[in-house]
Structures are given as C-alpha cells and as structure tokens.
Amino acid sequence: MSAVERAPRVLVADDQTLIRTGFRLILTTRGIEVVGEAADGAEAVAAARELRPDVVLMDIRMPNMDGLEAARLILQQAPECRVLMLTTFDLDRYVYEALALGASGFLLKDVTPEHLAAAVRLVNTGDALLAPSITRRLVERFAGGEHGCSAGGEHRRGADGDDECRSSEPAAPHRDLAALTPRELEVLTLLGRGLSNAELAAELTLSEATVKSHVARIFAKLALRDRAQAVVLAYETGLVSPGA
C-alpha cells in the first residue's frame, strides 16, 4: 500500500465524550486508526505534538483553548497535518477563519458514518473537503468581517458566556503574487471564483493535466495547502471581490 493509500492516523478532539467515542467507533470499524483523543484545545495540541496524527478532527468550541487556536498551533508545528473542523451549524461563522488558517474543511457533527470516513481519507490525500463553490460562498459572507470576526481576529468565549473577538495576526497573510506568471495569476483568479479543474480547462482551453500542473505550481509558490486556502487567498489579496 502506498503512502497515499495508507489509512490515516486520526486524533479526535471534542469536549463531548460521546462524540469522541462515536467517532472512534465509526473510524476504527472502517479501517482507520484513532491514535488518541482530546477533551479541549490544549490537550489536542499536546496530543498532536506527541502522536503526530495525519488528520485531526477538531471541534471548534471547546473549553480552555478553542479549536481555532488549537488548529493554528498544530498546523504551525506540523504543517503536513490535516485538520477537519467539527461544528453543529452549517456555514458557522467560525468556518471562514478556520479555512484561512489552514484547515482542510469542516464537518457537521451529525455527519453520516460513511461521509466521516470518506472525509478523513480525502483530506489525508492533500485535498480539501469543501467544494470550491461552497468555500467561495463562505468567503463572500465572512471576508468583510460583517458577521463576526474577520480572518485576522480570534474568537473567544467571554466571561459572561458570550462570544467575543480580539485582534491577532492575520490567519492567512497576503502572499506576494508577483511570484506567479500571468497564466498562473489567471488560474488563481478562476480558482477564487470557485471553478473546478474541468471548468478551468474549458475556460482557458487547456487540458486538465495542464491545469493540474498550474494549480500545483501555484500551491508551491504561495505555500498553499489546498484549494480552500487558495480561494481565501484570492479574496484576501483582492484578486477576487465578493459578488464577482
């Protein structure tokens, strides 16, 4: 079995014991090893450092340290790790920030067993879970910071139990697009608009193999993890505007 085909090693981080137990059972019965569990963000960071999982299933809201901060620290320490954020609400306002800091997508906690296992295997190959068009709608909704924190802010639970926002370093810094060729810049613009490889090929009159090569070079030059982060970057650099 090749490295790509090898079953991923997974860390499950959620403050609910039943969620962790259920996910462990689902994954192990489908041939995916769960190497550890964590009940809060701080535990998740420590466990990831020790266990070096391929994929972390990370609840967004947890005590002591929330999932966003934990994901940021884990991805700083282990850029090769893939993080899937867990949420109870579709298009949760935290999702944009999670994608900007490098998460590979998000799952609703009521995900089906089959979808959960397939999602873990998918992101382990280096792909993003979200379709580019879904990511684009998320970015358009949250990039302006009108519905909560912008990508440069951190969400925290205040003393009164309400969510609060405090500024921090930008989660996805504006990378220098000058490194891109005109064709690569064109490809990134279309990626930001949510086009798939097939749609890119049709739009640019190129083969899909050529498009894949362009996308790979863009990712390498700009240190992008996947298509989801490419969409976020396209908006944050102004290459694509909401509603474009």
PDB file of C-alpha atoms in Angstrom:
ATOM      1  CA  MET A   1       0.000   0.000   0.000  1.00  0.00           C
ATOM      2  CA  SER A   2       1.425   3.407  -0.992  1.00  0.00           C
ATOM      3  CA  ALA A   3       1.779   6.380   1.325  1.00  0.00           C
ATOM      4  CA  VAL A   4      -1.273   7.979  -0.265  1.00  0.00           C
ATOM      5  CA  GLU A   5      -3.360   4.823   0.145  1.00  0.00           C
ATOM      6  CA  ARG A   6      -2.252   4.123   3.712  1.00  0.00           C
ATOM      7  CA  ALA A   7      -5.089   4.549   6.180  1.00  0.00           C
ATOM      8  CA  PRO A   8      -4.670   7.865   8.021  1.00  0.00           C
ATOM      9  CA  ARG A   9      -3.906   8.055  11.738  1.00  0.00           C
ATOM     10  CA  VAL A  10      -6.505  10.266  13.414  1.00  0.00           C
ATOM     11  CA  LEU A  11      -6.740  12.363  16.580  1.00  0.00           C
ATOM     12  CA  VAL A  12     -10.279  13.222  17.752  1.00  0.00           C
ATOM     13  CA  ALA A  13     -10.632  16.481  19.735  1.00  0.00           C
ATOM     14  CA  ASP A  14     -14.049  17.233  21.212  1.00  0.00           C
ATOM     15  CA  ASP A  15     -15.213  18.142  24.713  1.00  0.00           C
ATOM     16  CA  GLN A  16     -18.116  15.677  24.467  1.00  0.00           C
ATOM     17  CA  THR A  17     -17.147  12.127  25.428  1.00  0.00           C
ATOM     18  CA  LEU A  18     -19.991  10.612  23.408  1.00  0.00           C
ATOM     19  CA  ILE A  19     -18.836  12.393  20.246  1.00  0.00           C
ATOM     20  CA  ARG A  20     -15.268  11.172  20.681  1.00  0.00           C
ATOM     21  CA  THR A  21     -16.385   7.626  21.417  1.00  0.00           C
ATOM     22  CA  GLY A  22     -18.776   7.568  18.490  1.00  0.00           C
ATOM     23  CA  PHE A  23     -16.219   8.885  16.021  1.00  0.00           C
ATOM     24  CA  ARG A  24     -13.613   6.420  17.270  1.00  0.00           C
ATOM     25  CA  LEU A  25     -16.018   3.515  16.758  1.00  0.00           C
ATOM     26  CA  ILE A  26     -17.034   4.707  13.288  1.00  0.00           C
ATOM     27  CA  LEU A  27     -13.468   5.164  12.100  1.00  0.00           C
ATOM     28  CA  THR A  28     -11.911   2.030  13.590  1.00  0.00           C
ATOM     29  CA  THR A  29     -14.620  -0.206  12.165  1.00  0.00           C
ATOM     30  CA  ARG A  30     -13.740   1.230   8.744  1.00  0.00           C
ATOM     31  CA  GLY A  31     -10.044   0.533   9.000  1.00  0.00           C
ATOM     32  CA  ILE A  32      -8.936   3.989  10.145  1.00  0.00           C
ATOM     33  CA  GLU A  33      -6.756   4.113  13.261  1.00  0.00           C
ATOM     34  CA  VAL A  34      -7.679   6.586  16.002  1.00  0.00           C
ATOM     35  CA  VAL A  35      -4.382   7.242  17.779  1.00  0.00           C
ATOM     36  CA  GLY A  36      -5.747   9.482  20.514  1.00  0.00           C
ATOM     37  CA  GLU A  37      -8.475  11.707  21.923  1.00  0.00           C
ATOM     38  CA  ALA A  38      -8.517  15.192  23.459  1.00  0.00           C
ATOM     39  CA  ALA A  39     -11.192  16.931  25.529  1.00  0.00           C
ATOM     40  CA  ASP A  40     -10.052  20.509  24.857  1.00  0.00           C
ATOM     41  CA  GLY A  41      -7.771  22.513  22.602  1.00  0.00           C
ATOM     42  CA  ALA A  42      -4.748  22.425  24.882  1.00  0.00           C
ATOM     43  CA  GLU A  43      -4.965  18.638  25.108  1.00  0.00           C
ATOM     44  CA  ALA A  44      -5.289  18.469  21.333  1.00  0.00           C
ATOM     45  CA  VAL A  45      -2.106  20.487  20.776  1.00  0.00           C
ATOM     46  CA  ALA A  46      -0.156  18.323  23.245  1.00  0.00           C
ATOM     47  CA  ALA A  47      -1.545  15.081  21.781  1.00  0.00           C
ATOM     48  CA  ALA A  48      -0.781  16.151  18.217  1.00  0.00           C
ATOM     49  CA  ARG A  49       2.786  17.004  19.188  1.00  0.00           C
ATOM     50  CA  GLU A  50       3.263  13.584  20.807  1.00  0.00           C
ATOM     51  CA  LEU A  51       1.281  11.332  18.464  1.00  0.00           C
ATOM     52  CA  ARG A  52       1.895  13.060  15.091  1.00  0.00           C
ATOM     53  CA  PRO A  53      -1.507  12.178  13.572  1.00  0.00           C
ATOM     54  CA  ASP A  54      -2.189  12.551   9.865  1.00  0.00           C
ATOM     55  CA  VAL A  55      -5.642  14.071  10.458  1.00  0.00           C
ATOM     56  CA  VAL A  56      -7.163  15.882  13.442  1.00  0.00           C
ATOM     57  CA  LEU A  57     -10.936  16.051  13.853  1.00  0.00           C
ATOM     58  CA  MET A  58     -11.231  19.323  15.788  1.00  0.00           C
ATOM     59  CA  ASP A  59     -14.312  20.695  17.497  1.00  0.00           C
ATOM     60  CA  ILE A  60     -14.492  24.471  17.076  1.00  0.00           C
ATOM     61  CA  ARG A  61     -15.905  25.275  20.504  1.00  0.00           C
ATOM     62  CA  MET A  62     -14.039  23.707  23.416  1.00  0.00           C
ATOM     63  CA  PRO A  63     -13.009  24.893  26.907  1.00  0.00           C
ATOM     64  CA  ASN A  64      -9.549  26.153  27.917  1.00  0.00           C
ATOM     65  CA  MET A  65      -8.447  26.626  24.297  1.00  0.00           C
ATOM     66  CA  ASP A  66     -10.874  26.707  21.387  1.00  0.00           C
ATOM     67  CA  GLY A  67     -10.457  24.636  18.254  1.00  0.00           C
ATOM     68  CA  LEU A  68      -9.323  27.558  16.105  1.00  0.00           C
ATOM     69  CA  GLU A  69      -6.358  28.376  18.315  1.00  0.00           C
ATOM     70  CA  ALA A  70      -5.540  24.677  18.684  1.00  0.00           C
ATOM     71  CA  ALA A  71      -5.662  24.183  14.920  1.00  0.00           C
ATOM     72  CA  ARG A  72      -3.406  27.208  14.375  1.00  0.00           C
ATOM     73  CA  LEU A  73      -0.792  25.857  16.783  1.00  0.00           C
ATOM     74  CA  ILE A  74      -0.952  22.318  15.410  1.00  0.00           C
ATOM     75  CA  LEU A  75      -0.541  23.498  11.820  1.00  0.00           C
ATOM     76  CA  GLN A  76       2.391  25.701  12.844  1.00  0.00           C
ATOM     77  CA  GLN A  77       4.120  22.755  14.492  1.00  0.00           C
ATOM     78  CA  ALA A  78       3.180  20.152  11.879  1.00  0.00           C
ATOM     79  CA  PRO A  79       2.287  21.718   8.500  1.00  0.00           C
ATOM     80  CA  GLU A  80       1.822  18.264   6.989  1.00  0.00           C
ATOM     81  CA  CYS A  81      -1.058  17.513   9.384  1.00  0.00           C
ATOM     82  CA  ARG A  82      -4.610  17.937   8.096  1.00  0.00           C
ATOM     83  CA  VAL A  83      -7.301  19.464  10.301  1.00  0.00           C
ATOM     84  CA  LEU A  84     -11.032  18.955   9.812  1.00  0.00           C
ATOM     85  CA  MET A  85     -13.135  21.292  11.925  1.00  0.00           C
ATOM     86  CA  LEU A  86     -16.286  19.977  13.593  1.00  0.00           C
ATOM     87  CA  THR A  87     -19.326  22.207  14.001  1.00  0.00           C
ATOM     88  CA  THR A  88     -23.006  21.860  14.859  1.00  0.00           C
ATOM     89  CA  PHE A  89     -24.143  24.588  12.452  1.00  0.00           C
ATOM     90  CA  ASP A  90     -23.822  24.667   8.689  1.00  0.00           C
ATOM     91  CA  LEU A  91     -21.894  27.760   7.488  1.00  0.00           C
ATOM     92  CA  ASP A  92     -20.926  28.570  11.084  1.00  0.00           C
ATOM     93  CA  ARG A  93     -19.246  31.986  11.301  1.00  0.00           C
ATOM     94  CA  TYR A  94     -16.038  30.332  12.527  1.00  0.00           C
ATOM     95  CA  VAL A  95     -15.572  28.328   9.352  1.00  0.00           C
ATOM     96  CA  TYR A  96     -14.051  31.160   7.311  1.00  0.00           C
ATOM     97  CA  GLU A  97     -11.334  31.750   9.880  1.00  0.00           C
ATOM     98  CA  ALA A  98     -10.664  28.010  10.101  1.00  0.00           C
ATOM     99  CA  LEU A  99     -10.100  27.812   6.355  1.00  0.00           C
ATOM    100  CA  ALA A 100      -7.927  30.921   6.372  1.00  0.00           C
ATOM    101  CA  LEU A 101      -5.576  29.492   8.976  1.00  0.00           C
ATOM    102  CA  GLY A 102      -5.153  26.275   7.001  1.00  0.00           C
ATOM    103  CA  ALA A 103      -7.896  23.837   7.979  1.00  0.00           C
ATOM    104  CA  SER A 104      -8.778  21.439   5.171  1.00  0.00           C
ATOM    105  CA  GLY A 105     -12.536  21.765   5.593  1.00  0.00           C
ATOM    106  CA  PHE A 106     -15.324  21.221   8.060  1.00  0.00           C
ATOM    107  CA  LEU A 107     -17.868  18.576   9.017  1.00  0.00           C
ATOM    108  CA  LEU A 108     -21.190  18.804  10.767  1.00  0.00           C
ATOM    109  CA  LYS A 109     -21.285  16.653  13.900  1.00  0.00           C
ATOM    110  CA  ASP A 110     -24.307  14.751  12.589  1.00  0.00           C
ATOM    111  CA  VAL A 111     -22.258  13.547   9.605  1.00  0.00           C
ATOM    112  CA  THR A 112     -23.068  10.027   8.415  1.00  0.00           C
ATOM    113  CA  PRO A 113     -20.531   7.300   9.244  1.00  0.00           C
ATOM    114  CA  GLU A 114     -19.740   6.816   5.554  1.00  0.00           C
ATOM    115  CA  HIS A 115     -19.182  10.527   4.972  1.00  0.00           C
ATOM    116  CA  LEU A 116     -16.984  10.827   8.057  1.00  0.00           C
ATOM    117  CA  ALA A 117     -14.646   8.051   6.946  1.00  0.00           C
ATOM    118  CA  ALA A 118     -14.595   9.316   3.358  1.00  0.00           C
ATOM    119  CA  ALA A 119     -13.808  12.874   4.515  1.00  0.00           C
ATOM    120  CA  VAL A 120     -10.877  11.734   6.639  1.00  0.00           C
ATOM    121  CA  ARG A 121      -9.442   9.716   3.763  1.00  0.00           C
ATOM    122  CA  LEU A 122      -9.980  12.596   1.325  1.00  0.00           C
ATOM    123  CA  VAL A 123      -8.116  15.268   3.287  1.00  0.00           C
ATOM    124  CA  ASN A 124      -5.331  12.796   4.039  1.00  0.00           C
ATOM    125  CA  THR A 125      -4.541  12.813   0.313  1.00  0.00           C
ATOM    126  CA  GLY A 126      -3.970  16.580   0.465  1.00  0.00           C
ATOM    127  CA  ASP A 127      -7.328  17.632  -0.971  1.00  0.00           C
ATOM    128  CA  ALA A 128      -9.831  19.990   0.655  1.00  0.00           C
ATOM    129  CA  LEU A 129     -13.191  18.732   1.814  1.00  0.00           C
ATOM    130  CA  LEU A 130     -15.194  21.754   0.698  1.00  0.00           C
ATOM    131  CA  ALA A 131     -16.172  22.203  -2.914  1.00  0.00           C
ATOM    132  CA  PRO A 132     -14.646  25.462  -4.187  1.00  0.00           C
ATOM    133  CA  SER A 133     -18.103  26.945  -4.798  1.00  0.00           C
ATOM    134  CA  ILE A 134     -19.090  26.345  -1.153  1.00  0.00           C
ATOM    135  CA  THR A 135     -15.835  27.872   0.032  1.00  0.00           C
ATOM    136  CA  ARG A 136     -16.463  30.885  -2.192  1.00  0.00           C
ATOM    137  CA  ARG A 137     -19.883  31.483  -0.594  1.00  0.00           C
ATOM    138  CA  LEU A 138     -18.310  31.266   2.854  1.00  0.00           C
ATOM    139  CA  VAL A 139     -15.640  33.792   1.916  1.00  0.00           C
ATOM    140  CA  GLU A 140     -18.160  36.175   0.384  1.00  0.00           C
ATOM    141  CA  ARG A 141     -20.223  36.025   3.557  1.00  0.00           C
ATOM    142  CA  PHE A 142     -17.446  36.463   6.096  1.00  0.00           C
ATOM    143  CA  ALA A 143     -14.437  38.079   4.403  1.00  0.00           C
ATOM    144  CA  GLY A 144     -15.680  41.574   5.156  1.00  0.00           C
ATOM    145  CA  GLY A 145     -15.996  40.855   8.872  1.00  0.00           C
ATOM    146  CA  GLU A 146     -19.657  41.889   8.934  1.00  0.00           C
ATOM    147  CA  HIS A 147     -20.821  38.650  10.550  1.00  0.00           C
ATOM    148  CA  GLY A 148     -18.323  38.248  13.347  1.00  0.00           C
ATOM    149  CA  CYS A 149     -14.539  38.379  13.409  1.00  0.00           C
ATOM    150  CA  SER A 150     -12.554  38.823  10.258  1.00  0.00           C
ATOM    151  CA  ALA A 151      -9.801  36.376   9.386  1.00  0.00           C
ATOM    152  CA  GLY A 152      -7.434  38.468  11.469  1.00  0.00           C
ATOM    153  CA  GLY A 153      -9.432  38.117  14.693  1.00  0.00           C
ATOM    154  CA  GLU A 154      -9.684  35.384  17.260  1.00  0.00           C
ATOM    155  CA  HIS A 155     -12.971  34.107  18.699  1.00  0.00           C
ATOM    156  CA  ARG A 156     -13.079  33.564  22.429  1.00  0.00           C
ATOM    157  CA  ARG A 157     -15.820  32.760  24.913  1.00  0.00           C
ATOM    158  CA  GLY A 158     -16.171  35.743  27.261  1.00  0.00           C
ATOM    159  CA  ALA A 159     -16.702  35.610  30.988  1.00  0.00           C
ATOM    160  CA  ASP A 160     -20.439  36.019  30.504  1.00  0.00           C
ATOM    161  CA  GLY A 161     -20.577  33.051  28.146  1.00  0.00           C
ATOM    162  CA  ASP A 162     -20.947  35.146  25.004  1.00  0.00           C
ATOM    163  CA  ASP A 163     -18.571  35.025  22.082  1.00  0.00           C
ATOM    164  CA  GLU A 164     -16.090  37.845  21.784  1.00  0.00           C
ATOM    165  CA  CYS A 165     -13.500  38.832  19.227  1.00  0.00           C
ATOM    166  CA  ARG A 166      -9.984  40.083  19.770  1.00  0.00           C
ATOM    167  CA  SER A 167      -7.466  41.051  17.146  1.00  0.00           C
ATOM    168  CA  SER A 168      -4.460  38.926  16.321  1.00  0.00           C
ATOM    169  CA  GLU A 169      -2.005  38.431  13.487  1.00  0.00           C
ATOM    170  CA  PRO A 170      -3.787  37.677  10.202  1.00  0.00           C
ATOM    171  CA  ALA A 171      -4.520  33.980   9.813  1.00  0.00           C
ATOM    172  CA  ALA A 172      -3.723  33.969   6.094  1.00  0.00           C
ATOM    173  CA  PRO A 173      -1.103  36.630   5.277  1.00  0.00           C
ATOM    174  CA  HIS A 174      -1.175  38.316   1.901  1.00  0.00           C
ATOM    175  CA  ARG A 175       1.416  36.371  -0.029  1.00  0.00           C
ATOM    176  CA  ASP A 176       3.378  38.006  -2.846  1.00  0.00           C
ATOM    177  CA  LEU A 177       1.508  37.251  -6.040  1.00  0.00           C
ATOM    178  CA  ALA A 178       4.429  38.662  -8.051  1.00  0.00           C
ATOM    179  CA  ALA A 179       5.924  35.157  -7.993  1.00  0.00           C
ATOM    180  CA  LEU A 180       3.150  33.962 -10.300  1.00  0.00           C
ATOM    181  CA  THR A 181       3.264  34.020 -14.079  1.00  0.00           C
ATOM    182  CA  PRO A 182       0.386  35.774 -15.875  1.00  0.00           C
ATOM    183  CA  ARG A 183      -1.171  32.383 -16.638  1.00  0.00           C
ATOM    184  CA  GLU A 184      -0.852  31.263 -13.018  1.00  0.00           C
ATOM    185  CA  LEU A 185      -2.435  34.503 -11.860  1.00  0.00           C
ATOM    186  CA  GLU A 186      -5.301  33.852 -14.239  1.00  0.00           C
ATOM    187  CA  VAL A 187      -5.698  30.319 -12.872  1.00  0.00           C
ATOM    188  CA  LEU A 188      -5.678  31.574  -9.261  1.00  0.00           C
ATOM    189  CA  THR A 189      -8.346  34.143 -10.126  1.00  0.00           C
ATOM    190  CA  LEU A 190     -10.580  31.428 -11.550  1.00  0.00           C
ATOM    191  CA  LEU A 191      -9.864  29.202  -8.535  1.00  0.00           C
ATOM    192  CA  GLY A 192     -11.034  32.069  -6.363  1.00  0.00           C
ATOM    193  CA  ARG A 193     -14.268  32.176  -8.301  1.00  0.00           C
ATOM    194  CA  GLY A 194     -14.850  28.521  -7.464  1.00  0.00           C
ATOM    195  CA  LEU A 195     -14.093  26.816 -10.780  1.00  0.00           C
ATOM    196  CA  SER A 196     -13.173  23.139 -10.773  1.00  0.00           C
ATOM    197  CA  ASN A 197     -10.241  21.771 -12.793  1.00  0.00           C
ATOM    198  CA  ALA A 198     -12.596  20.717 -15.572  1.00  0.00           C
ATOM    199  CA  GLU A 199     -14.174  24.172 -15.668  1.00  0.00           C
ATOM    200  CA  LEU A 200     -10.739  25.801 -15.619  1.00  0.00           C
ATOM    201  CA  ALA A 201      -9.665  23.655 -18.554  1.00  0.00           C
ATOM    202  CA  ALA A 202     -12.738  24.639 -20.551  1.00  0.00           C
ATOM    203  CA  GLU A 203     -12.409  28.342 -19.680  1.00  0.00           C
ATOM    204  CA  LEU A 204      -8.712  28.500 -20.611  1.00  0.00           C
ATOM    205  CA  THR A 205      -8.823  25.968 -23.472  1.00  0.00           C
ATOM    206  CA  LEU A 206      -6.256  23.747 -21.760  1.00  0.00           C
ATOM    207  CA  SER A 207      -6.095  20.088 -20.873  1.00  0.00           C
ATOM    208  CA  GLU A 208      -6.965  19.102 -17.309  1.00  0.00           C
ATOM    209  CA  ALA A 209      -3.425  17.773 -16.889  1.00  0.00           C
ATOM    210  CA  THR A 210      -2.024  21.206 -17.755  1.00  0.00           C
ATOM    211  CA  VAL A 211      -4.451  22.861 -15.352  1.00  0.00           C
ATOM    212  CA  LYS A 212      -3.380  20.491 -12.568  1.00  0.00           C
ATOM    213  CA  SER A 213       0.249  21.424 -13.217  1.00  0.00           C
ATOM    214  CA  HIS A 214      -0.570  25.136 -12.985  1.00  0.00           C
ATOM    215  CA  VAL A 215      -2.503  24.593  -9.745  1.00  0.00           C
ATOM    216  CA  ALA A 216       0.359  22.571  -8.233  1.00  0.00           C
ATOM    217  CA  ARG A 217       2.876  25.303  -9.072  1.00  0.00           C
ATOM    218  CA  ILE A 218       0.615  27.983  -7.574  1.00  0.00           C
ATOM    219  CA  PHE A 219       0.316  25.982  -4.358  1.00  0.00           C
ATOM    220  CA  ALA A 220       4.084  25.517  -4.203  1.00  0.00           C
ATOM    221  CA  LYS A 221       4.931  29.175  -4.909  1.00  0.00           C
ATOM    222  CA  LEU A 222       2.394  30.571  -2.447  1.00  0.00           C
ATOM    223  CA  ALA A 223       2.740  27.861   0.228  1.00  0.00           C
ATOM    224  CA  LEU A 224      -0.938  26.954  -0.030  1.00  0.00           C
ATOM    225  CA  ARG A 225      -2.261  23.737   1.438  1.00  0.00           C
ATOM    226  CA  ASP A 226      -5.281  23.167  -0.805  1.00  0.00           C
ATOM    227  CA  ARG A 227      -7.973  24.765  -2.964  1.00  0.00           C
ATOM    228  CA  ALA A 228      -9.918  26.058   0.024  1.00  0.00           C
ATOM    229  CA  GLN A 229      -6.980  28.184   1.131  1.00  0.00           C
ATOM    230  CA  ALA A 230      -6.423  29.316  -2.455  1.00  0.00           C
ATOM    231  CA  VAL A 231      -9.971  30.689  -2.573  1.00  0.00           C
ATOM    232  CA  VAL A 232      -9.461  32.503   0.730  1.00  0.00           C
ATOM    233  CA  LEU A 233      -6.177  33.995  -0.506  1.00  0.00           C
ATOM    234  CA  ALA A 234      -7.745  35.168  -3.758  1.00  0.00           C
ATOM    235  CA  TYR A 235     -10.280  37.185  -1.763  1.00  0.00           C
ATOM    236  CA  GLU A 236      -7.869  38.475   0.871  1.00  0.00           C
ATOM    237  CA  THR A 237      -5.445  39.784  -1.756  1.00  0.00           C
ATOM    238  CA  GLY A 238      -8.267  41.469  -3.654  1.00  0.00           C
ATOM    239  CA  LEU A 239      -7.747  39.252  -6.686  1.00  0.00           C
ATOM    240  CA  VAL A 240     -11.436  38.361  -6.479  1.00  0.00           C
ATOM    241  CA  SER A 241     -14.129  40.518  -4.912  1.00  0.00           C
ATOM    242  CA  PRO A 242     -17.334  39.341  -3.208  1.00  0.00           C
ATOM    243  CA  GLY A 243     -20.057  39.065  -5.809  1.00  0.00           C
ATOM    244  CA  ALA A 244     -17.585  38.817  -8.688  1.00  0.00           C
TER     245      ALA A 244
END
